[in-house]
PDB file of C-alpha atoms and ligand atoms in Angstrom:
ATOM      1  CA  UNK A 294      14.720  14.774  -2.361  1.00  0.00           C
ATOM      2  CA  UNK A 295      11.306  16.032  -0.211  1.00  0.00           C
ATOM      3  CA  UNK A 296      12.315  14.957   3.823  1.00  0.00           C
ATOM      4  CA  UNK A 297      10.099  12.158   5.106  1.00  0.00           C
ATOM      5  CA  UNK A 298       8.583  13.085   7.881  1.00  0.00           C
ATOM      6  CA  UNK A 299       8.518  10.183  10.024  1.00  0.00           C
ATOM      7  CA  UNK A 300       9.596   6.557   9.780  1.00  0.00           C
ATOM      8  CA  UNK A 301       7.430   3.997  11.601  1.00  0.00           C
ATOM      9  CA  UNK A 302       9.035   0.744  12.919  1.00  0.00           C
ATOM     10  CA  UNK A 303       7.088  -2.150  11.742  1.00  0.00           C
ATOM     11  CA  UNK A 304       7.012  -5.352  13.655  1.00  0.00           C
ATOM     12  CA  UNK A 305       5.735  -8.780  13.253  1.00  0.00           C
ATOM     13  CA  UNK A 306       6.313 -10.665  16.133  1.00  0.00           C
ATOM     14  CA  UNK A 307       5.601 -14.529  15.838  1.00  0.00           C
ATOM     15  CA  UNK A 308       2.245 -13.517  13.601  1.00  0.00           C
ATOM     16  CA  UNK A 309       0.466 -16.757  12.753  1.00  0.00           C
ATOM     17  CA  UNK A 310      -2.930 -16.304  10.826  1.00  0.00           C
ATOM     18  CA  UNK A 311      -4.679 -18.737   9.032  1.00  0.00           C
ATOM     19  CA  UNK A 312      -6.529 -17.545   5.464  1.00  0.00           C
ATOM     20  CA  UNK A 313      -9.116 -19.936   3.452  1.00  0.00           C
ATOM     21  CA  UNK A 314      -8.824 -22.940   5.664  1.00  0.00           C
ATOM     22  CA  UNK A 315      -5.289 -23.049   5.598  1.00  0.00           C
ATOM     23  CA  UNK A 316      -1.839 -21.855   8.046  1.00  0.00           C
ATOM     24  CA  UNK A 317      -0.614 -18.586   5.704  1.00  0.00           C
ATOM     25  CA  UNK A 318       1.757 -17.427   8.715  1.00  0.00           C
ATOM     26  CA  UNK A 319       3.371 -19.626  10.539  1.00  0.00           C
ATOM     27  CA  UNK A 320       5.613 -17.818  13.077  1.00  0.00           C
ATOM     28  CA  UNK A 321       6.097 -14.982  10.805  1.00  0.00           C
ATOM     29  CA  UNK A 322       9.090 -12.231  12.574  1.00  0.00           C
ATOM     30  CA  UNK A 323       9.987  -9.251  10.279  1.00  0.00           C
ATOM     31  CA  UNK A 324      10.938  -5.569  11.059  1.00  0.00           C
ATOM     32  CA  UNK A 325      10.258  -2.964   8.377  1.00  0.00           C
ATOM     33  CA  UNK A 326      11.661   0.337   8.858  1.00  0.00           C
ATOM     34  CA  UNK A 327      12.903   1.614   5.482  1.00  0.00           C
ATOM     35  CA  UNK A 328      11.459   4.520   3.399  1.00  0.00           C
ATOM     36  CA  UNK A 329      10.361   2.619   0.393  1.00  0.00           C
ATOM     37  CA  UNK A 330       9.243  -0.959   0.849  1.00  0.00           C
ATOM     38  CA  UNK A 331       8.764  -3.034  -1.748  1.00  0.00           C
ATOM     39  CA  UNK A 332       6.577  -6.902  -1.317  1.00  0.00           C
ATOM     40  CA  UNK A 333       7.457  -9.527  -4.014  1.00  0.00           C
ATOM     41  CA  UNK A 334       6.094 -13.030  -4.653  1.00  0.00           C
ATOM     42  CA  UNK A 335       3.321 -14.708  -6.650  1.00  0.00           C
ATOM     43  CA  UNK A 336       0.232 -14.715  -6.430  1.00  0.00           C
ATOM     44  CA  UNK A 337      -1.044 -16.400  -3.012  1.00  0.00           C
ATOM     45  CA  UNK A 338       2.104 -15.602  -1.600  1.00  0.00           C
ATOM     46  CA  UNK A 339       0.317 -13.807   1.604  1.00  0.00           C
ATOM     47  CA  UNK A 340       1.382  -9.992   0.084  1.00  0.00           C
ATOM     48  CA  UNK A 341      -2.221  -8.648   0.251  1.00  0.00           C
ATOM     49  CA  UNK A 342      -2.280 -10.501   4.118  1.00  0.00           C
ATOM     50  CA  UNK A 343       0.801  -8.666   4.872  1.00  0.00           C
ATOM     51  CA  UNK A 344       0.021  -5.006   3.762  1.00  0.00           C
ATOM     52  CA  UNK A 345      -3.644  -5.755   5.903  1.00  0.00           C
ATOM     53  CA  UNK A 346      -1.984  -6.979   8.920  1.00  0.00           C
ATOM     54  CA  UNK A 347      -0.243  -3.413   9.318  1.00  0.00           C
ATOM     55  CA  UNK A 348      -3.044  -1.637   9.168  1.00  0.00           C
ATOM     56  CA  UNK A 349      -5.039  -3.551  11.313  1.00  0.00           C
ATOM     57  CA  UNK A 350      -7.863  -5.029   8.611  1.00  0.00           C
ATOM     58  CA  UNK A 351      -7.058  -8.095   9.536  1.00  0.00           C
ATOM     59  CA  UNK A 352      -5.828  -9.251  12.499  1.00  0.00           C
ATOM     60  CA  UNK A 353      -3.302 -12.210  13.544  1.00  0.00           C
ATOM     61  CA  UNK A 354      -4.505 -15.315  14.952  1.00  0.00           C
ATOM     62  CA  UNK A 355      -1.849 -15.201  17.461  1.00  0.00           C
ATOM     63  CA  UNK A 356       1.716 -13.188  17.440  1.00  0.00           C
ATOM     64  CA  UNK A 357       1.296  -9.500  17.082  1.00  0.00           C
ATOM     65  CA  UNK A 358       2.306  -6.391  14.675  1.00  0.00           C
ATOM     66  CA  UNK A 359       3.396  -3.135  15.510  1.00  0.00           C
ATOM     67  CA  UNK A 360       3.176  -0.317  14.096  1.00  0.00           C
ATOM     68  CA  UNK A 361       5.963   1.895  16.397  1.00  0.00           C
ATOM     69  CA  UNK A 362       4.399   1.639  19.430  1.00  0.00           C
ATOM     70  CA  UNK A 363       0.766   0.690  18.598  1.00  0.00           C
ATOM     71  CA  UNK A 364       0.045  -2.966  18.105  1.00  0.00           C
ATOM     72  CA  UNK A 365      -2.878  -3.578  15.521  1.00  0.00           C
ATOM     73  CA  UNK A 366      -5.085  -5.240  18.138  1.00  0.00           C
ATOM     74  CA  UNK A 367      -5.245  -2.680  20.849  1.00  0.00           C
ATOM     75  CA  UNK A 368      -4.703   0.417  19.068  1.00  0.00           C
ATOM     76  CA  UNK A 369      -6.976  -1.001  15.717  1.00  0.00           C
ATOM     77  CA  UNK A 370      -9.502   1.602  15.915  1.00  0.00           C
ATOM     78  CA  UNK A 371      -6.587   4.785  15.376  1.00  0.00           C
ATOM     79  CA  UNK A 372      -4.372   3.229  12.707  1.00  0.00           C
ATOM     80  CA  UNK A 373      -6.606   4.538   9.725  1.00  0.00           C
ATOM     81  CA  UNK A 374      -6.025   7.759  10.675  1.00  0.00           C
ATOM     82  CA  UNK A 375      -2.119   7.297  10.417  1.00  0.00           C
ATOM     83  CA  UNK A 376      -2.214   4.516   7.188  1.00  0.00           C
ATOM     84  CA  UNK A 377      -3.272   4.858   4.233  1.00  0.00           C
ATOM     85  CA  UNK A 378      -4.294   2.193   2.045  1.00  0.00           C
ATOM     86  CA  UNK A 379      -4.792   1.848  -1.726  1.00  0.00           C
ATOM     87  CA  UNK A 380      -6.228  -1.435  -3.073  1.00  0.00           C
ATOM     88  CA  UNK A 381      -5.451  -3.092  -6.222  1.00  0.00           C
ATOM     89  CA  UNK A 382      -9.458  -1.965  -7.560  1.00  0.00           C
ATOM     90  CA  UNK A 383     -10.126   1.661  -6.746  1.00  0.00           C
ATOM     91  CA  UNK A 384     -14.114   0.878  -6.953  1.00  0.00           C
ATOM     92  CA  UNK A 385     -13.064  -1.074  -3.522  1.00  0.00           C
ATOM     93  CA  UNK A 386     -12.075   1.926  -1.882  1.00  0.00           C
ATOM     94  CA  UNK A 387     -13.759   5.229  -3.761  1.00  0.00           C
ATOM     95  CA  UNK A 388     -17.284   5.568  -2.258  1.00  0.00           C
ATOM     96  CA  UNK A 389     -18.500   9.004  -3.466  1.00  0.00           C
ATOM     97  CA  UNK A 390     -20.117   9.821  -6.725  1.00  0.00           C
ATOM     98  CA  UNK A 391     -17.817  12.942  -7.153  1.00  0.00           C
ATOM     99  CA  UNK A 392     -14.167  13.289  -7.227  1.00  0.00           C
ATOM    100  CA  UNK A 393     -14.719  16.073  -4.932  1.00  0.00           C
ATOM    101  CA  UNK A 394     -16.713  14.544  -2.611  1.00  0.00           C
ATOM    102  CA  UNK A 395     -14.144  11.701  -2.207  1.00  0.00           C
ATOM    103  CA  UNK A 396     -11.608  13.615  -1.750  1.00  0.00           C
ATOM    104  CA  UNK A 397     -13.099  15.953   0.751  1.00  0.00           C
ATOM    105  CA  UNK A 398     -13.828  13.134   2.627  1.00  0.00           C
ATOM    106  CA  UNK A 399     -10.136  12.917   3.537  1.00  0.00           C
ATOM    107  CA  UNK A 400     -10.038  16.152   5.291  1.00  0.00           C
ATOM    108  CA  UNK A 401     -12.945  15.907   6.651  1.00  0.00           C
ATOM    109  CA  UNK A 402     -11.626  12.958   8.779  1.00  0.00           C
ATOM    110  CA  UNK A 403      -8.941  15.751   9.678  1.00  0.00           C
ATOM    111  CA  UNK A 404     -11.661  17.742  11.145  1.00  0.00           C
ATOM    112  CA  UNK A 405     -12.491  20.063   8.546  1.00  0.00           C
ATOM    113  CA  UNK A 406     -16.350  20.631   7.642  1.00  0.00           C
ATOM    114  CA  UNK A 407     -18.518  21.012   4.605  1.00  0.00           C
ATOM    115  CA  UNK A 408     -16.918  24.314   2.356  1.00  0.00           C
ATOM    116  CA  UNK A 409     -13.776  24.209   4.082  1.00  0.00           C
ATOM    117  CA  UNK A 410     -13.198  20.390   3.440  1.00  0.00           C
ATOM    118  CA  UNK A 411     -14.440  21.678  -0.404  1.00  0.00           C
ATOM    119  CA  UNK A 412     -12.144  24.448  -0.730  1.00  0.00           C
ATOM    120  CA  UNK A 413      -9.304  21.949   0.444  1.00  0.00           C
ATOM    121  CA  UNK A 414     -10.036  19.243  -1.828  1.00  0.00           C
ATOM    122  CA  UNK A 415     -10.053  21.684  -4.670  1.00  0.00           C
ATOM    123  CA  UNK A 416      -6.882  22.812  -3.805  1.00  0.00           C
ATOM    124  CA  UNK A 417      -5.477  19.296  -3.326  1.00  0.00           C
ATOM    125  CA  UNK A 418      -6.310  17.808  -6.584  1.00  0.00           C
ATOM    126  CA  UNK A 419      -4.920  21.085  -8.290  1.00  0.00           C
ATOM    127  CA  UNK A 420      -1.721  20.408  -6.498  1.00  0.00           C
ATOM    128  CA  UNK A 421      -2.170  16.925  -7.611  1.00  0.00           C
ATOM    129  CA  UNK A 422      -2.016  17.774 -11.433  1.00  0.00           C
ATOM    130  CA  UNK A 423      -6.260  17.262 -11.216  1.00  0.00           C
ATOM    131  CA  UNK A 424      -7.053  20.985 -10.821  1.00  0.00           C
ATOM    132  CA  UNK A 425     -11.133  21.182 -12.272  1.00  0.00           C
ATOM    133  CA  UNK A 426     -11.598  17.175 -11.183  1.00  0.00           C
ATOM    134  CA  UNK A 427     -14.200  18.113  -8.764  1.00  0.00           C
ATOM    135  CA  UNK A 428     -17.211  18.381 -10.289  1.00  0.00           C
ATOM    136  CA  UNK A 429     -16.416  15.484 -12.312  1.00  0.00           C
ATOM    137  CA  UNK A 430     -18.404  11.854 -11.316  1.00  0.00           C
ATOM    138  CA  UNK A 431     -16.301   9.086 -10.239  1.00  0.00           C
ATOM    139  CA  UNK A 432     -17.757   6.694 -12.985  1.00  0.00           C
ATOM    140  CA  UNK A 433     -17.104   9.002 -16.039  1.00  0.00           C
ATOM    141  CA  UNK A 434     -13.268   8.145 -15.097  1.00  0.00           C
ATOM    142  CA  UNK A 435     -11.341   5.705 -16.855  1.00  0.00           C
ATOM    143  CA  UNK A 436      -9.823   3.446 -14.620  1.00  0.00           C
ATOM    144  CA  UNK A 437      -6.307   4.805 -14.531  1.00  0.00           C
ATOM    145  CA  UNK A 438      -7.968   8.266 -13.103  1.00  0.00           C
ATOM    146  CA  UNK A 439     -10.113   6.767 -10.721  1.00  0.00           C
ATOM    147  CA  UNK A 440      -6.450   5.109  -9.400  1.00  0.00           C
ATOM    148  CA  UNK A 441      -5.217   8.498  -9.100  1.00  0.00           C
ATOM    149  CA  UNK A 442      -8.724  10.080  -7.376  1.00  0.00           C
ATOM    150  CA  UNK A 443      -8.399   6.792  -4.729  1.00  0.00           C
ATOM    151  CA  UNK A 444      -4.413   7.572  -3.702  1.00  0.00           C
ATOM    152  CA  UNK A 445      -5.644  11.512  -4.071  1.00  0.00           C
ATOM    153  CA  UNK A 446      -7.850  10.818  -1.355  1.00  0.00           C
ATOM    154  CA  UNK A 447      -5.634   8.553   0.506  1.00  0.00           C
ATOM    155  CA  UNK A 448      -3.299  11.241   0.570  1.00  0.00           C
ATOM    156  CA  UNK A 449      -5.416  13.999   1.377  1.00  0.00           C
ATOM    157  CA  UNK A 450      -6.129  12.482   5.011  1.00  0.00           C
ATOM    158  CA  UNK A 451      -2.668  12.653   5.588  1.00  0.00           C
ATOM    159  CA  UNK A 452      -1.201   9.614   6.485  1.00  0.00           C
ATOM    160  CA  UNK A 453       2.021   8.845   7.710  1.00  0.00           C
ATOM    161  CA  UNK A 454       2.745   5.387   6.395  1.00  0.00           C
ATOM    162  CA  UNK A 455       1.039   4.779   3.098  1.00  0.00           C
ATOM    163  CA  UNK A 456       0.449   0.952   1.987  1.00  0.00           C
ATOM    164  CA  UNK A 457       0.016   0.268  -1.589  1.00  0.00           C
ATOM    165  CA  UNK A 458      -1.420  -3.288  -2.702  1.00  0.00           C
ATOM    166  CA  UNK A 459      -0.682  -3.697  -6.643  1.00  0.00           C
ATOM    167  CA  UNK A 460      -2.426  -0.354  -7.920  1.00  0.00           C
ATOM    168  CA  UNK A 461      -0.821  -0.370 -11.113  1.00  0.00           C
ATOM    169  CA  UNK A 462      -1.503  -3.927 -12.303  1.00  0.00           C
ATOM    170  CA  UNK A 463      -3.922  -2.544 -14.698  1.00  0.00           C
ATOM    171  CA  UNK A 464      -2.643   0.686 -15.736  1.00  0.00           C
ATOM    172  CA  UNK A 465      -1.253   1.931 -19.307  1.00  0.00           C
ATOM    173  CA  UNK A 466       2.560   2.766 -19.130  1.00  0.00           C
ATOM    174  CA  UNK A 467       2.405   6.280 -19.234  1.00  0.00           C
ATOM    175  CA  UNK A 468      -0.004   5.975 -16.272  1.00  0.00           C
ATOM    176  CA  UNK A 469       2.136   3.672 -14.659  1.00  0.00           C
ATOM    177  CA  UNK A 470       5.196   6.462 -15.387  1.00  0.00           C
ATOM    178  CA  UNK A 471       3.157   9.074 -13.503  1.00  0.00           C
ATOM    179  CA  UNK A 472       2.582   7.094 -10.615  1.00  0.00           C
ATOM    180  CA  UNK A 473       5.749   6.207  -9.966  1.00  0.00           C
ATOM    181  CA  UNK A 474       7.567   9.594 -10.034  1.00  0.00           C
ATOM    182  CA  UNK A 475       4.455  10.729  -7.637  1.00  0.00           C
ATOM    183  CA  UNK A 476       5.551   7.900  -5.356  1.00  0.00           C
ATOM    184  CA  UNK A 477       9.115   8.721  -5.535  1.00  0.00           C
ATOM    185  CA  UNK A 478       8.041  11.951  -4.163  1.00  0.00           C
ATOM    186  CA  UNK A 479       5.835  11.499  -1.681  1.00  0.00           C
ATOM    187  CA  UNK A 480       7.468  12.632   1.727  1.00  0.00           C
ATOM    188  CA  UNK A 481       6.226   9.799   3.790  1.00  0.00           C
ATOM    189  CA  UNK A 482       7.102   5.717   4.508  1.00  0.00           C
ATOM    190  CA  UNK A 483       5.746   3.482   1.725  1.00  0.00           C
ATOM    191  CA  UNK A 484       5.431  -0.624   1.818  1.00  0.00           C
ATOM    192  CA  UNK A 485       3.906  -1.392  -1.730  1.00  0.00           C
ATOM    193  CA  UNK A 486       3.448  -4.954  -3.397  1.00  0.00           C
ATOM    194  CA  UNK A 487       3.505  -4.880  -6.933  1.00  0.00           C
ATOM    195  CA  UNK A 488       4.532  -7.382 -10.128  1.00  0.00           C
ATOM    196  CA  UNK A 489       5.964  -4.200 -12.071  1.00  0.00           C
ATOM    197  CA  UNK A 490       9.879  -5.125 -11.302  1.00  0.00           C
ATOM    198  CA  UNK A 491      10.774  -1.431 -12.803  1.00  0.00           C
ATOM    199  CA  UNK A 492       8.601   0.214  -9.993  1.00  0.00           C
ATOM    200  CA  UNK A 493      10.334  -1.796  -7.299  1.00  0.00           C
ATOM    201  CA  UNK A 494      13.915  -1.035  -8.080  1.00  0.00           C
ATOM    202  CA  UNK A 495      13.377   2.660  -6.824  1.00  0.00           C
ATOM    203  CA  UNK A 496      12.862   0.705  -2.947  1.00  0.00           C
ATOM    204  CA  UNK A 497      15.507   0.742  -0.020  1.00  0.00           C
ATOM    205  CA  UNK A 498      14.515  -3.160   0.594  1.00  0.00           C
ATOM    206  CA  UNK A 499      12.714  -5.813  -1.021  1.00  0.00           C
ATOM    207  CA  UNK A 500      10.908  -8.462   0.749  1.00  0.00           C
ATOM    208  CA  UNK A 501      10.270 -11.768  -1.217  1.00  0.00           C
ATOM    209  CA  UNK A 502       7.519 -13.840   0.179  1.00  0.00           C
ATOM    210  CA  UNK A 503       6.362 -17.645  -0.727  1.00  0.00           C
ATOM    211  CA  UNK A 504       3.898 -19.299   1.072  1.00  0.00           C
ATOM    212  CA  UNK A 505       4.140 -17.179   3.696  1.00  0.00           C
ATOM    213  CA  UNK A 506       7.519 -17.020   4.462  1.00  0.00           C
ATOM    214  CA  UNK A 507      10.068 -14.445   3.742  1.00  0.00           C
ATOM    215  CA  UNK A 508      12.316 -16.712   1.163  1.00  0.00           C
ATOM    216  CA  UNK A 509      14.951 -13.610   0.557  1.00  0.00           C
ATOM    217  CA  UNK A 510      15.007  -9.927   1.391  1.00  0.00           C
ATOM    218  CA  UNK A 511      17.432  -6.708   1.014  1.00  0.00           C
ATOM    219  CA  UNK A 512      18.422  -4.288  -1.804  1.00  0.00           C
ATOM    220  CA  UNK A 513      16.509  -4.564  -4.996  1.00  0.00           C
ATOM    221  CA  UNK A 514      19.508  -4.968  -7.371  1.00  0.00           C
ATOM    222  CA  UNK A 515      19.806  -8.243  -5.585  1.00  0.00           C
ATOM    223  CA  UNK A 516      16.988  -9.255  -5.230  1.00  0.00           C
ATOM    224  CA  UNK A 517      15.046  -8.793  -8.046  1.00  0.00           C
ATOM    225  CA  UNK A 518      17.227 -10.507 -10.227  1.00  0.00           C
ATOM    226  CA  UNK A 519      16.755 -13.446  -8.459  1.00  0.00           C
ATOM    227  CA  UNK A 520      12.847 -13.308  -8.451  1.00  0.00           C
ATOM    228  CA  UNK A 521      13.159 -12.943 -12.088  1.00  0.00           C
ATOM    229  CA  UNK A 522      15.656 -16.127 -12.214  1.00  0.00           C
ATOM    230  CA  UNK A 523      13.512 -17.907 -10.330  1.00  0.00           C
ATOM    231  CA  UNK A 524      10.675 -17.171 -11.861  1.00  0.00           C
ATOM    232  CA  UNK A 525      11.804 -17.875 -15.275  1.00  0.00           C
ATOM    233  CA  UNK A 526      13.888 -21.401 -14.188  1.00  0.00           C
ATOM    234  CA  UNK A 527       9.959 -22.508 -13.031  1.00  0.00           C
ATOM    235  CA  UNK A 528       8.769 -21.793 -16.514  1.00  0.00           C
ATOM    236  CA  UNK A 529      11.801 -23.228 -18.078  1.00  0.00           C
ATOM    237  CA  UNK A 530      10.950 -26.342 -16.170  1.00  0.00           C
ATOM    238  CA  UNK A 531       6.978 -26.475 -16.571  1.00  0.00           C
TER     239      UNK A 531
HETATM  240  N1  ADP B  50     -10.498 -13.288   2.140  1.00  0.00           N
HETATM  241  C1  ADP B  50      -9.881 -14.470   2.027  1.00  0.00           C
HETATM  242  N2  ADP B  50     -10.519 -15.613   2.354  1.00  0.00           N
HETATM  243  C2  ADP B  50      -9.923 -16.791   2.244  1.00  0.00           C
HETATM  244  N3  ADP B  50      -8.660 -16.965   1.838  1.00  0.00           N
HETATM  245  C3  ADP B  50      -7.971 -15.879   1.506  1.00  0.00           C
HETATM  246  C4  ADP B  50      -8.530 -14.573   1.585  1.00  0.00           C
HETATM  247  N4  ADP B  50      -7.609 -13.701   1.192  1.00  0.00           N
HETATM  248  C5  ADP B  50      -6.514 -14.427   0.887  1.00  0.00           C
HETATM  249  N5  ADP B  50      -6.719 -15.732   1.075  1.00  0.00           N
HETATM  250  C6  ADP B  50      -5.742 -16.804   0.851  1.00  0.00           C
HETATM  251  O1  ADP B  50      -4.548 -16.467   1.527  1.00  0.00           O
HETATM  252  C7  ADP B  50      -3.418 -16.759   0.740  1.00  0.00           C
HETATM  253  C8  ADP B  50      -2.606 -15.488   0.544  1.00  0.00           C
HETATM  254  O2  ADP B  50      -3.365 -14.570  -0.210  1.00  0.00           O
HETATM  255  P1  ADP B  50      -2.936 -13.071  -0.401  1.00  0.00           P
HETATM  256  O3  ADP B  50      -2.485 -12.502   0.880  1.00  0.00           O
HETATM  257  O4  ADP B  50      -4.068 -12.405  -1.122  1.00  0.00           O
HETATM  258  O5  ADP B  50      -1.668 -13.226  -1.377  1.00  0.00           O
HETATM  259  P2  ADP B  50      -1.122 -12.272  -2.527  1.00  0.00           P
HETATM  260  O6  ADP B  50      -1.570 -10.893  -2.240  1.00  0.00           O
HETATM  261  O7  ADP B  50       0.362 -12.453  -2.478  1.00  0.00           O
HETATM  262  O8  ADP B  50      -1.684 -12.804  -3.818  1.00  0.00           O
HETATM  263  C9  ADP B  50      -3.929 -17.372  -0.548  1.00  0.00           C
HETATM  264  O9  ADP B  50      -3.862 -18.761  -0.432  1.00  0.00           O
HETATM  265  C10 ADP B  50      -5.357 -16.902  -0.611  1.00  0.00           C
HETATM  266  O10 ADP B  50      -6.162 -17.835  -1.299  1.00  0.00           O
HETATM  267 MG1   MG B  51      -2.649  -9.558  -3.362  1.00  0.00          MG
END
């Protein structure tokens, strides 16, 4: 098992924040502090909210989150730096025509310019199981690889806490496989919502949230279950 580096403390503190006309998060208090987080609940639920709350995309209404000692409203501006984030649809988030361009991109953000970024990037996607990927353009990729180029170039800026909303919903299962041994490697904090039950039994804590609320949290063997109960006694009963 690699060391992770650093674990934040995540805080909501009374977050209320209203989405599409309507109260999401009402009072919301949760602390996240685990290695592997993992966000459960259907669709609408508020996981998406959540994950952008942390990072500071979107902010609450009134309440706040923190992120150790940085609250997302004051300190807004320095959180990308620290979180990464990898959306459900990597063309929402790649915005190079080259893999190596993207990826540079993360180092540059570190500081490092034009060959030396380059050189890095080369070097990262090598490490990464993508060694040649550079010269290759972004929409020659099937969608599964441009997945891996987006969290390659999340990863590549070096983030601390990395936040993961659904990237695998439309990968193959080998794909899918991949990902989530890279994951289990990764020596840093993740909070990841995802349907894919399998993925979300290698987590320290699930969090189960309906309508905004936090209906049932703790380890996954306990949890999950009861999703899936749940889940199915709804279906049972449609
Ligand atoms: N950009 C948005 N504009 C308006 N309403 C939104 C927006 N994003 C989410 N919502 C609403 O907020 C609620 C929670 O959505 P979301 O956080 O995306 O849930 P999940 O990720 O669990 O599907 C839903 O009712 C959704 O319709
Ligand atoms: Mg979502």
């Amino acid at each position: 098992m690699i060391e992770t580096s650093r674990l934040h403390l995540i805080r909501f503190d009374r977050v209320r924040l209203a989405r599409g006309g309507h109260r999401l998060f009402d009072g919301l208090d949760l602390t996240v502090s685990e290695r592997r987080v993992g966000l459960i609940g259907d669709n609408g639920s508020g996981k998406s909210s959540l994950l952008r709350l942390i990072n500071g995309l979107i902010l609450p209404d009134s309440g706040d989150v923190w992120v150790g000692a940085r609250d997302t409203r004051r300190h807004r501006k320095e959180l990308p730096g620290e979180i990464g984030f990898v959306f459900q649809n990597p063309d929402h988030q790649i915005i190079f025509p080259t893999v190596g361009e993207e990826v540079a991109f993360g180092f540059a953000n570190r500081g490092l310019k034009g060959r030396a970024a380059e050189a890095e990037a080369a070097r990262f996607l090598a490490a990464h199981g993508c060694a040649s990927w550079e010269g290759r353009a972004v929409h020659e990729l099937s969608g599964g690889e441009r997945q891996r180029v987006a969290i390659i170039s999340v990863l590549a800026a070096s983030p601390s806490l990395l936040l993961l909303d659904e990237p695998f919903a439309s990968l193959d299962l080998p794909m899918r496989m991949a990902f989530r041994r890279l994951i289990a490697e990764l020596p840093l904090q993740v909070v990841m919502a995802s349907h894919d039950l399998e993925l979300l039994a290698d987590c320290d804590r699930i969090i189960w949230l309906d309508r905004g609320r936090v209906v049932a949290e703790g380890p996954p063997g306990r949890i999950l279950p009861a999703y899936r109960e749940a889940a199915t006694l709804r279906v049972l009963a449609s």
